[in-house]
Short mmCIF file of C-alpha atoms in Angstrom, two decimals:
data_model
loop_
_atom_site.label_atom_id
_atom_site.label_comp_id
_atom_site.label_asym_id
_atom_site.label_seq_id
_atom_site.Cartn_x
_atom_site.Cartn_y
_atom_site.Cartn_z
CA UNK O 1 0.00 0.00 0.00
CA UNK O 2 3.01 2.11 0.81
CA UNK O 3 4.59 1.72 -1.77
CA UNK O 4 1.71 2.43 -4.24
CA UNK O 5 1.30 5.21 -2.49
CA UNK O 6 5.02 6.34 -3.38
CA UNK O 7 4.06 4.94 -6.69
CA UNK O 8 1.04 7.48 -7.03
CA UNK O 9 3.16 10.65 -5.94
CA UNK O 10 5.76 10.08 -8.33
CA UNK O 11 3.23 9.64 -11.50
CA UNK O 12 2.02 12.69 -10.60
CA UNK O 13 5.27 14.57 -10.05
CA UNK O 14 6.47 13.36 -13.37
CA UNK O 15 2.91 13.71 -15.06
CA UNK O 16 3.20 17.23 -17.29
CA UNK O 17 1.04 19.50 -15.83
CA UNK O 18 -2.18 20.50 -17.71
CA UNK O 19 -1.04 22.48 -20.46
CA UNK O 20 -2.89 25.98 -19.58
CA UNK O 21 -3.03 27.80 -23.06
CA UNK O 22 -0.70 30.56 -23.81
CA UNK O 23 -3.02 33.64 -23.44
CA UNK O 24 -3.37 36.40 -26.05
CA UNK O 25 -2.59 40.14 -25.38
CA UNK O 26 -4.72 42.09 -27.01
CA UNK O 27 -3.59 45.75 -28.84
CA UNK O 28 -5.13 48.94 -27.19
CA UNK O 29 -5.71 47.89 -23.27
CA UNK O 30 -3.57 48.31 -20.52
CA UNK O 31 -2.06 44.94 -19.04
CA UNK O 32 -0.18 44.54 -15.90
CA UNK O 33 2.84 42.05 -15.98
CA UNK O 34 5.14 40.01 -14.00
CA UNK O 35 2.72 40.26 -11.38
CA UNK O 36 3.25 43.97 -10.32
CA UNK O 37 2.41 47.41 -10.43
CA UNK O 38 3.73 48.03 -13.96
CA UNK O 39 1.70 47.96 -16.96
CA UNK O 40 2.10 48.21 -20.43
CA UNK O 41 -0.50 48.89 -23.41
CA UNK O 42 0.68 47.36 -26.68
CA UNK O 43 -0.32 48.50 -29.54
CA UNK O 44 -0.37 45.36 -31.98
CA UNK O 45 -1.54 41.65 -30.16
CA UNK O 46 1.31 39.71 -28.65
CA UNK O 47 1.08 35.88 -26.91
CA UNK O 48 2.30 35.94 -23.45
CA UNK O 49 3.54 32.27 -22.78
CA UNK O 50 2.27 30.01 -20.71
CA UNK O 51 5.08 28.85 -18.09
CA UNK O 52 6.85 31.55 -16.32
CA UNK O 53 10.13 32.42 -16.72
CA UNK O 54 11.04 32.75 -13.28
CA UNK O 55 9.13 34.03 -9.99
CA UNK O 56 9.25 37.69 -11.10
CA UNK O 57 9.03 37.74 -15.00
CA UNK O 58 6.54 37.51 -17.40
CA UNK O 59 7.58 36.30 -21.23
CA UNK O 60 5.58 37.64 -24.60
CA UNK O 61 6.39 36.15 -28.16
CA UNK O 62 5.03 36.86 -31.48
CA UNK O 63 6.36 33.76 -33.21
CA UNK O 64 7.99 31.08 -30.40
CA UNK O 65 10.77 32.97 -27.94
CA UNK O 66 13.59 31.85 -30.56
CA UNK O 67 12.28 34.58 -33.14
CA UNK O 68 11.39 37.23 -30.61
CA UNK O 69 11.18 37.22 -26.84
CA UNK O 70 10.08 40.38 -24.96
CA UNK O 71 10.83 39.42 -21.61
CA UNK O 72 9.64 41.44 -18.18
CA UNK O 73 11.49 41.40 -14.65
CA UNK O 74 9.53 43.57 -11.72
CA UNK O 75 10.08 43.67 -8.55
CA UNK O 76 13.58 41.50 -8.02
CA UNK O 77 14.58 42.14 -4.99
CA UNK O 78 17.54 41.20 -2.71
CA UNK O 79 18.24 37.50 -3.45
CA UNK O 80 16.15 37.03 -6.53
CA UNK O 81 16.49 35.53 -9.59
CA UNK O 82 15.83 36.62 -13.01
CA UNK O 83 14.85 33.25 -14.52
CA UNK O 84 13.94 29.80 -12.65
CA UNK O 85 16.96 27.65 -11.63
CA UNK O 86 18.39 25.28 -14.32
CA UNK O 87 20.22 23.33 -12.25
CA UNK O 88 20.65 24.97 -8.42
CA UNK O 89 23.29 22.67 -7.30
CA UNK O 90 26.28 23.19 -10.16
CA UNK O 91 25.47 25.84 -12.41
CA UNK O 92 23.21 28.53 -9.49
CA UNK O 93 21.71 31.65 -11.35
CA UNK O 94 23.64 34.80 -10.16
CA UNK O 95 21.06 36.39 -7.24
CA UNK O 96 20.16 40.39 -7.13
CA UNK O 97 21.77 42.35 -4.84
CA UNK O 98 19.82 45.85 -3.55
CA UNK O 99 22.71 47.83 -3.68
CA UNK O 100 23.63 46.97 -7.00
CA UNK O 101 24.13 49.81 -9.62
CA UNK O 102 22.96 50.31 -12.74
CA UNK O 103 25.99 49.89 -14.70
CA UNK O 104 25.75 46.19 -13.22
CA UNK O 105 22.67 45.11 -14.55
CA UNK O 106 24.30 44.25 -18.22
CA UNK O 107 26.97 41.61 -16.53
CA UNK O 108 23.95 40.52 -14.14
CA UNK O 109 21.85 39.85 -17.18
CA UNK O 110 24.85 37.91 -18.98
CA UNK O 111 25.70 35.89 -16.52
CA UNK O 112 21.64 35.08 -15.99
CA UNK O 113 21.50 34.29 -19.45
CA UNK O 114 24.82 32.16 -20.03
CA UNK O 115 23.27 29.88 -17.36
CA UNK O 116 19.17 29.90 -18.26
CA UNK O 117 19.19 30.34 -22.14
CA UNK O 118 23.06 28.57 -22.61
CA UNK O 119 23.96 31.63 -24.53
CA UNK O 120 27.57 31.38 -25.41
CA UNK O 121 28.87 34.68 -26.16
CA UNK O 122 27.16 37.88 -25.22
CA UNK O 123 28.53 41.24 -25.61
CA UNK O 124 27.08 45.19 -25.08
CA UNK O 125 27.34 47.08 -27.97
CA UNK O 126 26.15 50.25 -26.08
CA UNK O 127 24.78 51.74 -23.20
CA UNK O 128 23.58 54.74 -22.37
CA UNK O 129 21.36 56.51 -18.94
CA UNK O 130 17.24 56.78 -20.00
CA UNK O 131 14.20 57.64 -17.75
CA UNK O 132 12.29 54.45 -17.63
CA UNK O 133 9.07 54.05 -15.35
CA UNK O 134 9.98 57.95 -14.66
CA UNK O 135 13.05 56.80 -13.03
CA UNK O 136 16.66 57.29 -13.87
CA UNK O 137 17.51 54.09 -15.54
CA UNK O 138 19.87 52.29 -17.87
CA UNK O 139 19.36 51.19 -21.65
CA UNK O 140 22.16 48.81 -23.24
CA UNK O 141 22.59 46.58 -26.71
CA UNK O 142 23.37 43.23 -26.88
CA UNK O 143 24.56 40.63 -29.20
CA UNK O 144 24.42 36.80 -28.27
CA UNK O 145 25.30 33.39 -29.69
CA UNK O 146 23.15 30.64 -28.50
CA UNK O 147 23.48 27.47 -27.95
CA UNK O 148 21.63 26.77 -31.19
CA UNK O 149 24.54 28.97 -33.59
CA UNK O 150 21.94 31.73 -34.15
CA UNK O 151 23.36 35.22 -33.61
CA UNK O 152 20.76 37.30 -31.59
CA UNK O 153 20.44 41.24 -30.92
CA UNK O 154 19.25 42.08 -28.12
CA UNK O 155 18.20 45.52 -26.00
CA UNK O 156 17.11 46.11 -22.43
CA UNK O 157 16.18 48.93 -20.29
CA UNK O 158 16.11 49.20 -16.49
CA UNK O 159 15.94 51.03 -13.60
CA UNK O 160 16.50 50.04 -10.06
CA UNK O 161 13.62 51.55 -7.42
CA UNK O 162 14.17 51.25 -4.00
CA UNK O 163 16.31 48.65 -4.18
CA UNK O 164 14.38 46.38 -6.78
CA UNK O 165 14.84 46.13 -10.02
CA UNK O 166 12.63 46.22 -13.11
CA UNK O 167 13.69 45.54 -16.82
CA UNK O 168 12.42 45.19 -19.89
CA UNK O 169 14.28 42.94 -22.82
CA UNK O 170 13.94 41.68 -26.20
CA UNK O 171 16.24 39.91 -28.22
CA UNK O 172 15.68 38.20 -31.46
CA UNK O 173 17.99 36.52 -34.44
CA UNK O 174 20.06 39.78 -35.76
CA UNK O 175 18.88 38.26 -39.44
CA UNK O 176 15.31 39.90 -40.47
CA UNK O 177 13.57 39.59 -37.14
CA UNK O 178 15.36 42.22 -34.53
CA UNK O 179 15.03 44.65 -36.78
CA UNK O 180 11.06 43.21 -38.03
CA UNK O 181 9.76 43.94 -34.20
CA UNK O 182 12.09 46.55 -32.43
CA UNK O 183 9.54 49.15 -32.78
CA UNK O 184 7.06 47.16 -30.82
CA UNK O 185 9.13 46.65 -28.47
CA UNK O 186 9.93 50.11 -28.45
CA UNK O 187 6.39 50.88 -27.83
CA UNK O 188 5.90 48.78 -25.20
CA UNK O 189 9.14 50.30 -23.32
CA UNK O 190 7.41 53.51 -24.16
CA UNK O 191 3.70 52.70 -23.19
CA UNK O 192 5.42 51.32 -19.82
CA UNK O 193 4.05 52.72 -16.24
CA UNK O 194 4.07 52.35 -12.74
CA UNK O 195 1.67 53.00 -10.14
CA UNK S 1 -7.77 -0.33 -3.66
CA UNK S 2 -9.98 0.06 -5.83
CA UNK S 3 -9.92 3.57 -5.52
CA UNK S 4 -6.22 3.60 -5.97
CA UNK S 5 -6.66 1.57 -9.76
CA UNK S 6 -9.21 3.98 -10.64
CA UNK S 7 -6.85 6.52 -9.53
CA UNK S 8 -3.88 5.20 -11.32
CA UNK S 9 -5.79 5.20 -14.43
CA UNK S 10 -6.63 8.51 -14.17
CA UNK S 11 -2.95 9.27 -14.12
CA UNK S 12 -2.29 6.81 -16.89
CA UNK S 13 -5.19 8.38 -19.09
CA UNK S 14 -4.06 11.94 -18.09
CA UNK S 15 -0.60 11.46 -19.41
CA UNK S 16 -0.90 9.97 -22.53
CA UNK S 17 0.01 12.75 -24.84
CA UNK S 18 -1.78 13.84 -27.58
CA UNK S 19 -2.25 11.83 -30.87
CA UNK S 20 0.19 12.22 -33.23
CA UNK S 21 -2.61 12.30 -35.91
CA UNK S 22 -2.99 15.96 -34.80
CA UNK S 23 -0.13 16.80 -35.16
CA UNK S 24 0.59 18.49 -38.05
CA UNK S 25 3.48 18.72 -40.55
CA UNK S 26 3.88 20.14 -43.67
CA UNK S 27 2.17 23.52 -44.59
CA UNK S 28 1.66 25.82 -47.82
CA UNK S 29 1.64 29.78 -47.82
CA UNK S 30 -1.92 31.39 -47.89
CA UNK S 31 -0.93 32.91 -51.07
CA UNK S 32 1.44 30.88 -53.27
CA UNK S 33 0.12 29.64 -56.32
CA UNK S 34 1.86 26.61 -57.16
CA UNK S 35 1.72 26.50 -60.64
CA UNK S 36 4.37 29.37 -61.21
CA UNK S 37 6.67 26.68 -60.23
CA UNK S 38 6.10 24.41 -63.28
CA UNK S 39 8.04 24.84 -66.49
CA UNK S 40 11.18 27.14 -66.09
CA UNK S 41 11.26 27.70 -62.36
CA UNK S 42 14.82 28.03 -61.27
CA UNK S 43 15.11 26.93 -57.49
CA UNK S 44 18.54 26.86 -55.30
CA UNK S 45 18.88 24.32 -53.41
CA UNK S 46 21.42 24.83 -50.60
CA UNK S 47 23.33 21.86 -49.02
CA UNK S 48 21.63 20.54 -46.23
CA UNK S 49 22.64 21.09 -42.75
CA UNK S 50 23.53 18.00 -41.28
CA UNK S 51 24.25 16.92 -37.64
CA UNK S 52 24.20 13.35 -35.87
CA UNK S 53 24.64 12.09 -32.53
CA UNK S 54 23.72 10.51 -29.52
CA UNK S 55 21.17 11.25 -27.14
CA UNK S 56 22.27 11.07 -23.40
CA UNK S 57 20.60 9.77 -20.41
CA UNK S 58 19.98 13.36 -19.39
CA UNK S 59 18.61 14.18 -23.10
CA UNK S 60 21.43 15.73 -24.39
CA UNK S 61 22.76 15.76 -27.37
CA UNK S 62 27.01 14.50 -28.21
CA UNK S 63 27.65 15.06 -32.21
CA UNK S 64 29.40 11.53 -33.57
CA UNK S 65 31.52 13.06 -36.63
CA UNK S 66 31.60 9.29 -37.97
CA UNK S 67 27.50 8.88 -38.11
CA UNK S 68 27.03 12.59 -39.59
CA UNK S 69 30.08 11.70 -42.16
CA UNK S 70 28.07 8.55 -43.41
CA UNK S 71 24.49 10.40 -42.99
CA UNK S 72 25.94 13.42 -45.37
CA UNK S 73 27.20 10.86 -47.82
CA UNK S 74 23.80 9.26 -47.81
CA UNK S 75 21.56 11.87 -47.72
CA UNK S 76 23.63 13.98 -50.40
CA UNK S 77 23.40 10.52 -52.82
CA UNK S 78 19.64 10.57 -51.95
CA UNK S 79 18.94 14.13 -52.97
CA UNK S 80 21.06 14.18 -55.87
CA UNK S 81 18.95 10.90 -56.97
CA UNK S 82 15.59 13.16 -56.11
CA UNK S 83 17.19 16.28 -57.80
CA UNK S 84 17.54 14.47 -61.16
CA UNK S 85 13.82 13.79 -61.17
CA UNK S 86 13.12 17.36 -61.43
CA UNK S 87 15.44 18.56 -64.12
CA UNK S 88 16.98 22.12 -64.73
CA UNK S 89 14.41 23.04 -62.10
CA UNK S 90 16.85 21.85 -58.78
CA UNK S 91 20.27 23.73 -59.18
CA UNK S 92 22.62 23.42 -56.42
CA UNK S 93 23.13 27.00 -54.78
CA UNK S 94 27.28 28.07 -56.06
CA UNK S 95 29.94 27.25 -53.77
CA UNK S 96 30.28 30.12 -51.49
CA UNK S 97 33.51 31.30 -49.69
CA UNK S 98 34.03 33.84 -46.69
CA UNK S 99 31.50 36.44 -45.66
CA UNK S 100 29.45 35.08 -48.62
CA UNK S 101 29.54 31.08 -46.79
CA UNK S 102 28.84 32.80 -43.58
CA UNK S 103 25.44 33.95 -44.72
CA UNK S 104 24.28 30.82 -45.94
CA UNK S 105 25.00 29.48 -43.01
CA UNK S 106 23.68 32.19 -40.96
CA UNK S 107 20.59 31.56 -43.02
CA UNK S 108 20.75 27.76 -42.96
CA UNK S 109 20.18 27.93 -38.98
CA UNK S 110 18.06 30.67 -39.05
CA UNK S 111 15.43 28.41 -41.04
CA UNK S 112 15.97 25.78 -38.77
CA UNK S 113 15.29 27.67 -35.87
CA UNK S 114 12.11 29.16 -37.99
CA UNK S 115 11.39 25.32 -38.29
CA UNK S 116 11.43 24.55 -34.79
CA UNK S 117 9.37 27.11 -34.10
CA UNK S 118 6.68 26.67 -36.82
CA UNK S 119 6.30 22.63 -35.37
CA UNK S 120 5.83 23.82 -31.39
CA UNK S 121 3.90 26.75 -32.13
CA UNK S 122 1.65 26.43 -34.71
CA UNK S 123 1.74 22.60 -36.07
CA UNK S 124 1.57 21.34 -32.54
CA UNK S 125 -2.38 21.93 -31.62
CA UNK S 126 -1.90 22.07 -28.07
CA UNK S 127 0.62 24.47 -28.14
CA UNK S 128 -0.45 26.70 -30.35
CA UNK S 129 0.17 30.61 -30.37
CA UNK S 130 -3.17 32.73 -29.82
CA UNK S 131 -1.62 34.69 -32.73
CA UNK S 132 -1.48 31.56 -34.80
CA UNK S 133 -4.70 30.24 -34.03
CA UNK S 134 -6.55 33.37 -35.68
CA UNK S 135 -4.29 32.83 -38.84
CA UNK S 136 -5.21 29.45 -38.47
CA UNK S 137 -9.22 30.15 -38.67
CA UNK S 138 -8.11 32.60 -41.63
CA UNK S 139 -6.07 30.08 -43.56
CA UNK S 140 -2.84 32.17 -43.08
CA UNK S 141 0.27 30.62 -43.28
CA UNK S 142 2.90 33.27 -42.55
CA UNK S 143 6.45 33.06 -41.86
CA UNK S 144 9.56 34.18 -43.90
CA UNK S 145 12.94 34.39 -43.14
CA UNK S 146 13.11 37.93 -44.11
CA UNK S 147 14.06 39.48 -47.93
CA UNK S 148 17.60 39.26 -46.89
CA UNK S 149 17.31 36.05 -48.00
CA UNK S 150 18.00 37.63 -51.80
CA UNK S 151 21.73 38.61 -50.54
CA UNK S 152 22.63 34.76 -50.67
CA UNK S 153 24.69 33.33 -53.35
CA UNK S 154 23.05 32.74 -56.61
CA UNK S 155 19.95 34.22 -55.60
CA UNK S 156 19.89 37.19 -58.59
CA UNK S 157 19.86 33.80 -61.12
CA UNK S 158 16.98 32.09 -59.02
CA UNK S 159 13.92 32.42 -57.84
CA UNK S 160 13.32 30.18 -54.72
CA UNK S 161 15.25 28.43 -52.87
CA UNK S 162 15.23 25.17 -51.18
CA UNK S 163 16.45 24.87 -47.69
CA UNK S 164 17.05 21.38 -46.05
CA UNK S 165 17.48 20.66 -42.93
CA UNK S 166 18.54 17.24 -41.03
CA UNK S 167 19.47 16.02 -37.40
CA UNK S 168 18.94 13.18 -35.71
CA UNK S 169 19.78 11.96 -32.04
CA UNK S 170 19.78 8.50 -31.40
CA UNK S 171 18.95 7.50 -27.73
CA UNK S 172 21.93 5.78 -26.26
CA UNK S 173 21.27 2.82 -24.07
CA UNK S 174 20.49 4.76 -20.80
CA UNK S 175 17.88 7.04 -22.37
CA UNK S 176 16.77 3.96 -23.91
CA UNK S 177 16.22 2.26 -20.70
CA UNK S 178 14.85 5.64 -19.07
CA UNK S 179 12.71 5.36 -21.47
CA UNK S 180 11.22 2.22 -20.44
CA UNK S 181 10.83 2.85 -16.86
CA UNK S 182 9.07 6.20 -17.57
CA UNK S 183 6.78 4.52 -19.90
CA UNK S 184 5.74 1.91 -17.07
CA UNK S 185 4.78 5.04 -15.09
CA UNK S 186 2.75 6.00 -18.15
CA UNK S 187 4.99 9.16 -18.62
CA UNK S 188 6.35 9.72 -22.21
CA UNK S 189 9.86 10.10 -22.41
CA UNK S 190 11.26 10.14 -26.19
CA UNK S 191 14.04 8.53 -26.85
CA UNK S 192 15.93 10.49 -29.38
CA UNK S 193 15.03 12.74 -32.49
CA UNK S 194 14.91 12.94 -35.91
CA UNK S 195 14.00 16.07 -37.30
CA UNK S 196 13.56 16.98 -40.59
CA UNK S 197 13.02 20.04 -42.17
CA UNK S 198 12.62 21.05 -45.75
CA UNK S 199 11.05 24.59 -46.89
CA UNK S 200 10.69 26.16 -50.20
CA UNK S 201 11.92 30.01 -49.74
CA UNK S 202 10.64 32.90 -52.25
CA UNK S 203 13.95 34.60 -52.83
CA UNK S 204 12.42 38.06 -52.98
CA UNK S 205 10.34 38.07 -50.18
CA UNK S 206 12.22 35.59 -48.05
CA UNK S 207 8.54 33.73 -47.03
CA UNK S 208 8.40 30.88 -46.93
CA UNK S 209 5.88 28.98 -49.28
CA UNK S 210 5.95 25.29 -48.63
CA UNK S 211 7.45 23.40 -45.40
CA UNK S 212 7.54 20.20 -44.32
CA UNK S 213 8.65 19.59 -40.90
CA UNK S 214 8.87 17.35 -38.20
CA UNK S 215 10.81 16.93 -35.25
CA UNK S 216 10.20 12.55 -35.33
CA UNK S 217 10.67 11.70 -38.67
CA UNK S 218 11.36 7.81 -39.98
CA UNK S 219 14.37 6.60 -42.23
CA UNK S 220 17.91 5.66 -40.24
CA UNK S 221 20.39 8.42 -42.52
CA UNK S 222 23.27 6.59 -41.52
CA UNK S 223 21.90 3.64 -43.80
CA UNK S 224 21.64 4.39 -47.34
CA UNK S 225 17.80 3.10 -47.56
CA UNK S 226 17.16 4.82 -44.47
CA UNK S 227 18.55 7.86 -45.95
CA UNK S 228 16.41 7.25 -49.10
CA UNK S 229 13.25 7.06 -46.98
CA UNK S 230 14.29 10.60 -45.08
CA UNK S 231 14.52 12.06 -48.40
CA UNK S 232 10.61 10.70 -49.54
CA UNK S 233 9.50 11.94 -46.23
CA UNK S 234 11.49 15.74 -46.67
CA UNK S 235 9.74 16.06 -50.24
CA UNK S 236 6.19 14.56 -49.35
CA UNK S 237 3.63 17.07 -50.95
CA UNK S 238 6.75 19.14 -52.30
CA UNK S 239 4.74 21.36 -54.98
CA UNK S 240 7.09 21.00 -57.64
CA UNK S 241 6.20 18.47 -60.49
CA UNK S 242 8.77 15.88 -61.46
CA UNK S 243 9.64 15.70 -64.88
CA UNK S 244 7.96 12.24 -65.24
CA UNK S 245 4.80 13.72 -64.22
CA UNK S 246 4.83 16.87 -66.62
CA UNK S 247 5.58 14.67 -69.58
CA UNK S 248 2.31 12.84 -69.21
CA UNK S 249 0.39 15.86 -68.46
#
């Protein structure tokens, strides 16, 4: 009985969980994401996907997050993660510190993504201070290699409030589809507010 | 107890993944007629991308250069055998060097990351982009690799190209054997993968108009019927005629 028991628990820990659909984001209406006090108002419809990408973020796609992933981080606080542990034991996700500076977010994002995404190379091509979410905040370029050979570009903005940070991303192959979408991301940066 | 079977087969009937039947594979643009493509179409056809290995325990994947060596000798005899079929139509794209063999290449695993993206979200039902699921009520089929695709070598003498894509992961004995166990706890674990991905590309636009893909395909390509098979399977519902088949039009 016992053991059936055992038998039962691990089915269900290794049975997929029910797929809940990836939800559609329509144009024109405010939306808050990564469970926070931002929103954003897109103008054209986006998919946000299904499984989280960690405790704090929220990820939105047009075509699959290989072609174009707007990704959104609110709220990380001290000891948080950007994305979900891969494997906690050898390879740990860098945490978030509160007194970390802007000017460390790029190298905190790299490191998150070497480890979560198995991004081989990535390198700023530029940063530069913004106002984001009427804060001061930070706004860098990225290239990356992935794991699958693909060259991405990528861009990010940030600002750190009160000790927790909150980011915006996209990145998306450097061939036809950065450049396809970067306005909507743009707009979304742009459309972005906190209350 | 008998709460427990009942249970069980809950589980059992709750894991079973979907049919494969739904699962769909190939794919033609909304708007492509495919009659241009008869008579003195000129379509590139760039060499495949090629990679075999094993499949670890863990699922990962370890390139064998001797298995991808025999698959690219088998697959490239295949396709030249399917290339004849179709006459002047199938040229092979020129030999490119440098910056020029970077952007094929570029391209060549741009399309397959297209393809892998095309098969989770918008051939597989259940997984299917709310985006995609309004083309899919509209009949759209819309993806392209972008008009940079017209940069590649050859393309100002063609009009589509044909990309090809091929790798395959064969479970090694411990996935095999995870496999197993897994299964007798009704959970689906696959034991490796054989994708294969073929796509006709408009070499002005970059769309792409036809695709066949699939991330289980059959045919062993380090045999040389296997490899044959692979090929039939690549092609199935390609929208060019073969020769054979215009003549007794």
């Amino acid at each position: 009985m016992r053991k059936l028991g055992l038998m039962l628990s691990m089915l269900f820990a290794l049975t997929p969980a029910a797929a809940s659909a990836h939800r559609l984001i329509e144009a024109n209406a405010a939306v808050t994401v990564a469970r926070s006090d931002v929103t954003v108002t897109p103008t054209i419809e986006w998919n946000r996907i299904s499984q989280r990408p960690g405790n704090r973020a929220e990820r939105w796609t047009l075509d699959g997050e290989l072609l174009n992933d707007v990704l959104f981080f609110a709220e990380v606080g001290d000891g948080d993660t950007l994305f979900r542990e891969v494997n906690r034991r050898e390879m740990p996700l860098p945490q978030f510190s509160g007194n970390m500076l802007l000017v460390d977010v790029p190298s905190f994002l790299e490191s998150s993504l070497r480890i979560s995404k198995g991004v081989a190379t990535f390198e700023v091509t530029s940063a530069a201070p913004v106002q984001f979410l009427s804060h001061d905040g930070i706004r860098f370029e990225f290239t990356t290699l992935g794991a699958d050979d693909l060259q991405r570009r990528g861009v990010a903005q940030a600002t750190i409030i009160d000790g927790n940070l909150f980011m915006m991303l996209y990145e998306a192959p450097a061939l036809h589809f950065f450049q396809r979408n970067l306005a909507d991301f743009e707009q979304l940066v742009a459309s972005a507010r906190i209350d | 107890m008998n709460f427990l079977t009942k249970m069980l087969a809950a589980v059992l009937a709750l894991s079973v993944p979907a049919p494969l039947a739904a699962q769909e594979r190939g794919a033609v643009r909304h708007d492509f007629d495919a009659t241009q493509l008869q008579g003195g179409a000129r379509i590139l056809v760039f060499r495949p991308r090629i990679r075999v290995g094993e499949q670890s325990t863990g699922g990962m994947f370890e390139p064998r250069a001797d298995w991808t060596e025999l698959a690219r000798d088998n697959l490239g005899t295949a396709i030249d055998d399917y290339q004849a079929r179709f006459g002047a139509s199938l040229i092979d794209a020129p030999e490119a060097f440098g910056d020029e063999a970077r952007l094929v290449d570029d391209y060549i695993t741009l399309f397959s990351v297209v393809s892998e993206s095309i098969v989770n979200y918008q051939f597989f039902v259940g997984n299917r982009l709310e985006t995609k699921k309004a083309n899919n009520r509209e009949d759209i089929f819309d993806w392209s690799l972008g008009s940079g695709v017209g940069e590649l070598p050859g393309a100002a003498q063609a009009d589509y190209a044909l990309f090809i894509n091929v790798e395959d992961h064969y479970g090694s004995t411990g996935r095999k054997v995870l496999q197993v166990f897994a299964a007798l706890g009704g959970v689906s674990v696959t034991s490796g993968r054989h994708a294969g991905f073929a796509a006709l590309v408009d070499l002005h636009t970059g769309n792409i108009l036809w695709v066949n893909a699939d991330l289980q395909m059959g045919g062993d390509v380090r045999e040389i019927d296997g490899a044959q098979r692979r090929v039939e399977q690549l092609f199935e519902d390609f929208p060019l005629l073969p020769n054979d088949a215009v003549a007794a039009e």
